Short mmCIF file of C-alpha atoms in Angstrom, two decimals:
data_model
loop_
_atom_site.label_atom_id
_atom_site.label_comp_id
_atom_site.label_asym_id
_atom_site.label_seq_id
_atom_site.Cartn_x
_atom_site.Cartn_y
_atom_site.Cartn_z
CA ASP Z 1 115.19 80.05 96.52
CA SER Z 2 116.26 83.49 97.74
CA GLY Z 3 117.11 82.33 101.26
CA VAL Z 4 114.50 84.68 102.74
CA THR Z 5 111.62 82.96 104.51
CA GLN Z 6 108.22 84.32 105.40
CA THR Z 7 105.39 82.88 107.45
CA PRO Z 8 102.55 82.34 107.16
CA LYS Z 9 102.06 81.88 103.45
CA HIS Z 10 98.38 82.77 103.63
CA LEU Z 11 96.36 84.59 106.26
CA ILE Z 12 92.62 85.13 106.26
CA THR Z 13 91.11 87.32 108.95
CA ALA Z 14 88.28 89.71 109.66
CA THR Z 15 88.12 93.48 109.72
CA GLY Z 16 89.25 95.00 112.98
CA GLN Z 17 91.61 92.16 113.81
CA ARG Z 18 95.37 92.20 114.33
CA VAL Z 19 97.92 89.93 112.63
CA THR Z 20 101.67 89.40 112.74
CA LEU Z 21 103.75 88.51 109.71
CA ARG Z 22 107.20 87.04 110.19
CA CYS Z 23 110.33 87.24 108.09
CA SER Z 24 113.74 85.61 108.41
CA PRO Z 25 116.42 87.25 106.27
CA ARG Z 26 119.23 85.47 104.44
CA SER Z 27 121.95 84.25 106.71
CA GLY Z 28 124.16 87.19 107.66
CA ASP Z 29 122.00 89.93 106.15
CA LEU Z 30 121.43 92.78 108.56
CA SER Z 31 118.87 94.79 106.57
CA VAL Z 32 115.22 93.83 106.30
CA TYR Z 33 112.69 95.69 104.15
CA TRP Z 34 108.92 95.28 104.12
CA TYR Z 35 106.86 95.93 100.99
CA GLN Z 36 103.16 95.77 100.27
CA GLN Z 37 101.81 94.75 96.87
CA SER Z 38 98.19 95.42 96.06
CA LEU Z 39 96.47 95.35 92.69
CA ASP Z 40 95.90 99.09 92.53
CA GLN Z 41 99.12 100.33 94.18
CA GLY Z 42 101.80 97.98 92.95
CA LEU Z 43 104.83 97.21 95.12
CA GLN Z 44 105.30 99.86 97.77
CA PHE Z 45 108.01 100.22 100.39
CA LEU Z 46 106.76 100.23 103.96
CA ILE Z 47 109.70 100.19 106.36
CA GLN Z 48 113.34 99.15 106.74
CA TYR Z 49 115.31 97.85 109.69
CA TYR Z 50 119.06 97.49 109.98
CA ASN Z 51 120.54 95.39 112.76
CA GLY Z 52 117.55 95.96 115.01
CA GLU Z 53 117.05 99.65 114.36
CA GLU Z 54 114.50 101.37 112.18
CA ARG Z 55 116.29 103.06 109.26
CA ALA Z 56 113.65 104.28 106.85
CA LYS Z 57 109.91 104.61 106.59
CA GLY Z 58 107.80 104.68 103.49
CA ASN Z 59 104.05 104.64 103.03
CA ILE Z 60 103.35 102.78 106.23
CA LEU Z 61 100.08 103.38 108.02
CA GLU Z 62 100.04 104.23 111.71
CA ARG Z 63 98.08 101.00 112.29
CA PHE Z 64 101.12 99.08 111.07
CA SER Z 65 104.33 98.59 112.99
CA ALA Z 66 107.41 96.46 112.70
CA GLN Z 67 110.46 95.39 114.64
CA GLN Z 68 113.65 93.47 114.12
CA PHE Z 69 114.88 91.15 116.82
CA PRO Z 70 118.44 90.34 117.97
CA ASP Z 71 118.45 87.18 115.84
CA LEU Z 72 117.65 89.52 112.89
CA HIS Z 73 114.23 88.12 112.10
CA SER Z 74 111.55 90.75 111.66
CA GLU Z 75 107.85 90.98 112.33
CA LEU Z 76 105.28 93.24 110.73
CA ASN Z 77 102.23 93.90 112.88
CA LEU Z 78 99.02 95.01 111.22
CA SER Z 79 96.16 96.11 113.47
CA SER Z 80 92.58 97.36 113.11
CA LEU Z 81 92.55 95.65 109.75
CA GLU Z 82 90.45 97.02 106.93
CA LEU Z 83 89.34 95.44 103.67
CA GLY Z 84 91.87 97.59 101.83
CA ASP Z 85 94.75 96.00 103.72
CA SER Z 86 94.26 92.82 101.71
CA ALA Z 87 97.49 92.44 99.75
CA LEU Z 88 100.69 90.51 99.36
CA TYR Z 89 103.30 91.47 101.92
CA PHE Z 90 106.92 90.83 101.06
CA CYS Z 91 110.06 91.18 103.04
CA ALA Z 92 113.45 91.52 101.44
CA SER Z 93 116.91 91.34 102.89
CA ARG Z 94 120.13 93.01 101.86
CA GLY Z 95 123.62 92.11 102.92
CA THR Z 96 126.62 94.21 103.71
CA SER Z 97 129.12 92.57 101.40
CA ASP Z 98 126.69 92.19 98.50
CA THR Z 99 125.61 95.66 99.35
CA ASP Z 100 122.87 96.63 97.00
CA THR Z 101 120.76 93.71 95.83
CA GLN Z 102 117.58 93.04 97.75
CA TYR Z 103 116.42 89.44 97.86
CA PHE Z 104 112.72 88.93 98.32
CA GLY Z 105 110.89 86.28 100.26
CA PRO Z 106 107.89 84.35 98.92
CA GLY Z 107 105.41 86.71 100.58
CA THR Z 108 102.39 86.45 102.82
CA ARG Z 109 99.01 86.81 101.20
CA LEU Z 110 96.66 88.60 103.59
CA THR Z 111 92.92 88.51 102.97
CA VAL Z 112 90.71 90.67 105.17
CA LEU Z 113 87.03 89.72 105.05
CA SER Y 1 106.79 113.81 92.62
CA GLN Y 2 108.90 110.80 91.70
CA LYS Y 3 107.46 108.69 88.95
CA ILE Y 4 108.52 105.46 87.29
CA GLU Y 5 106.80 104.29 84.12
CA GLN Y 6 107.22 100.98 82.36
CA ASN Y 7 106.40 101.11 78.70
CA SER Y 8 103.34 98.95 78.53
CA GLU Y 9 101.30 96.81 80.79
CA ALA Y 10 101.54 93.83 78.46
CA LEU Y 11 103.89 92.75 75.72
CA ASN Y 12 103.46 89.71 73.48
CA ILE Y 13 106.32 88.44 71.35
CA GLN Y 14 107.12 85.35 69.34
CA GLU Y 15 109.51 82.75 70.69
CA GLY Y 16 113.07 83.35 69.57
CA LYS Y 17 112.65 87.11 69.19
CA THR Y 18 114.17 89.78 71.40
CA ALA Y 19 111.91 91.36 73.99
CA THR Y 20 112.65 94.97 74.88
CA LEU Y 21 111.10 96.50 77.96
CA THR Y 22 111.36 100.18 78.86
CA CYS Y 23 111.57 101.94 82.19
CA ASN Y 24 111.39 105.73 82.34
CA TYR Y 25 111.63 107.85 85.46
CA THR Y 26 111.16 111.48 86.42
CA ASN Y 27 112.13 113.60 89.42
CA TYR Y 28 114.59 111.00 90.58
CA SER Y 29 118.36 110.65 90.80
CA PRO Y 30 118.85 106.94 91.43
CA ALA Y 31 122.11 105.50 92.63
CA TYR Y 32 121.27 102.33 90.71
CA LEU Y 33 118.46 100.55 88.99
CA GLN Y 34 117.42 96.93 89.25
CA TRP Y 35 115.27 94.62 87.20
CA TYR Y 36 113.22 91.88 88.81
CA ARG Y 37 111.07 89.08 87.46
CA GLN Y 38 107.83 88.23 89.22
CA ASP Y 39 105.58 85.24 88.61
CA PRO Y 40 101.94 85.33 89.81
CA GLY Y 41 101.66 85.09 93.58
CA ARG Y 42 105.43 84.86 94.07
CA GLY Y 43 108.13 87.19 95.30
CA PRO Y 44 110.20 89.27 92.88
CA VAL Y 45 113.38 87.55 91.73
CA PHE Y 46 116.47 89.69 91.20
CA LEU Y 47 117.85 89.70 87.65
CA LEU Y 48 120.28 92.56 87.07
CA LEU Y 49 121.56 95.70 88.76
CA ILE Y 50 123.11 98.64 86.91
CA ARG Y 51 124.67 101.66 88.56
CA GLU Y 52 124.38 105.30 87.54
CA ASN Y 53 127.92 105.33 86.14
CA GLU Y 54 127.39 102.19 84.04
CA LYS Y 55 125.96 102.13 80.53
CA GLU Y 56 125.29 98.44 79.99
CA LYS Y 57 125.22 95.15 81.86
CA ARG Y 58 124.79 91.63 80.53
CA LYS Y 59 123.96 88.28 82.05
CA GLU Y 60 123.43 85.33 79.76
CA ARG Y 61 120.45 86.26 77.52
CA LEU Y 62 119.70 89.42 79.48
CA LYS Y 63 120.99 92.91 78.81
CA VAL Y 64 120.16 96.16 80.54
CA THR Y 65 121.13 99.69 79.56
CA PHE Y 66 120.93 102.81 81.67
CA ASP Y 67 120.84 106.36 80.29
CA THR Y 68 120.76 108.89 83.12
CA THR Y 69 120.44 111.76 80.63
CA LEU Y 70 117.29 110.32 79.08
CA LYS Y 71 116.27 108.96 82.50
CA GLN Y 72 115.61 105.61 80.90
CA SER Y 73 116.58 101.97 81.20
CA LEU Y 74 116.03 99.33 78.55
CA PHE Y 75 115.84 95.63 79.41
CA HIS Y 76 116.39 93.09 76.67
CA ILE Y 77 115.78 89.35 76.63
CA THR Y 78 117.31 87.76 73.55
CA ALA Y 79 116.22 84.43 72.06
CA SER Y 80 113.11 84.60 74.20
CA GLN Y 81 111.41 81.41 75.39
CA PRO Y 82 107.90 80.70 76.70
CA ALA Y 83 109.52 80.19 80.13
CA ASP Y 84 110.46 83.89 80.08
CA SER Y 85 106.77 84.79 80.34
CA ALA Y 86 106.33 86.76 83.56
CA THR Y 87 105.96 90.29 84.87
CA TYR Y 88 109.16 92.32 84.83
CA LEU Y 89 109.63 95.12 87.30
CA CYS Y 90 112.14 97.91 87.28
CA ALA Y 91 113.13 99.41 90.61
CA LEU Y 92 115.15 102.47 91.49
CA ALA Y 93 117.17 102.95 94.64
CA GLY Y 94 117.95 106.33 96.07
CA SER Y 95 121.43 107.41 97.05
CA GLY Y 96 120.67 107.42 100.77
CA SER Y 97 121.94 104.67 103.01
CA ALA Y 98 118.51 103.01 103.32
CA ARG Y 99 118.47 102.02 99.64
CA GLN Y 100 114.75 101.38 99.64
CA LEU Y 101 113.38 100.55 96.22
CA THR Y 102 110.72 102.39 94.28
CA PHE Y 103 109.07 100.07 91.77
CA GLY Y 104 107.44 100.59 88.44
CA SER Y 105 104.09 98.97 87.83
CA GLY Y 106 105.63 96.22 85.72
CA THR Y 107 105.33 94.88 82.21
CA GLN Y 108 103.66 91.52 81.70
CA LEU Y 109 105.61 89.67 79.03
CA THR Y 110 104.12 86.73 77.16
CA VAL Y 111 106.35 84.73 74.83
CA LEU Y 112 104.25 82.83 72.34
CA PRO Y 113 105.46 79.43 71.09
#
């Protein structure tokens, strides 16, 4: 158990809809990263937050957005969903004392029908 | 563009032998490199981290080497067991403060009893 939690575990929705994925980092970790894993693209970095502020952006679509709240949990919002958005979405957290290792959550499997 | 290649998509070895997985990268100057294990449908699990100024790291039956001249890391599992069967991912982190990871596509290791 990495200490990172994600909900929901599975999500099935239709094209055009909007969903919210939630992540709680390990206790005390200030950094949260979101990654997408699809069969054809592998694991790809989407976005990072540090203590409530956006720090880095990767291959994140404009239809996707994220935020980190004062209690440090993070949400990834996916809107106008397309079939190609079906993937596993992982968040990872990184601490400040154990500065470099990212610990991944169990993921949310999103299926867009 | 930055590219990370892991030697083969699949690797089968006999129980008790040493598995060696390769990670090569181009157009990248990573601050450190990490190896993760991923089981189907689960989040990546951190195994080892090696920094650019380190040559070798060990943890129990695992060993990783890092050659920044060859732009290559080797990951070894000695005395392999069927329970080691999984996909192994190498990931590189840039030197910026965000430390987002760029992943290889993974090598699926099967240890045959």
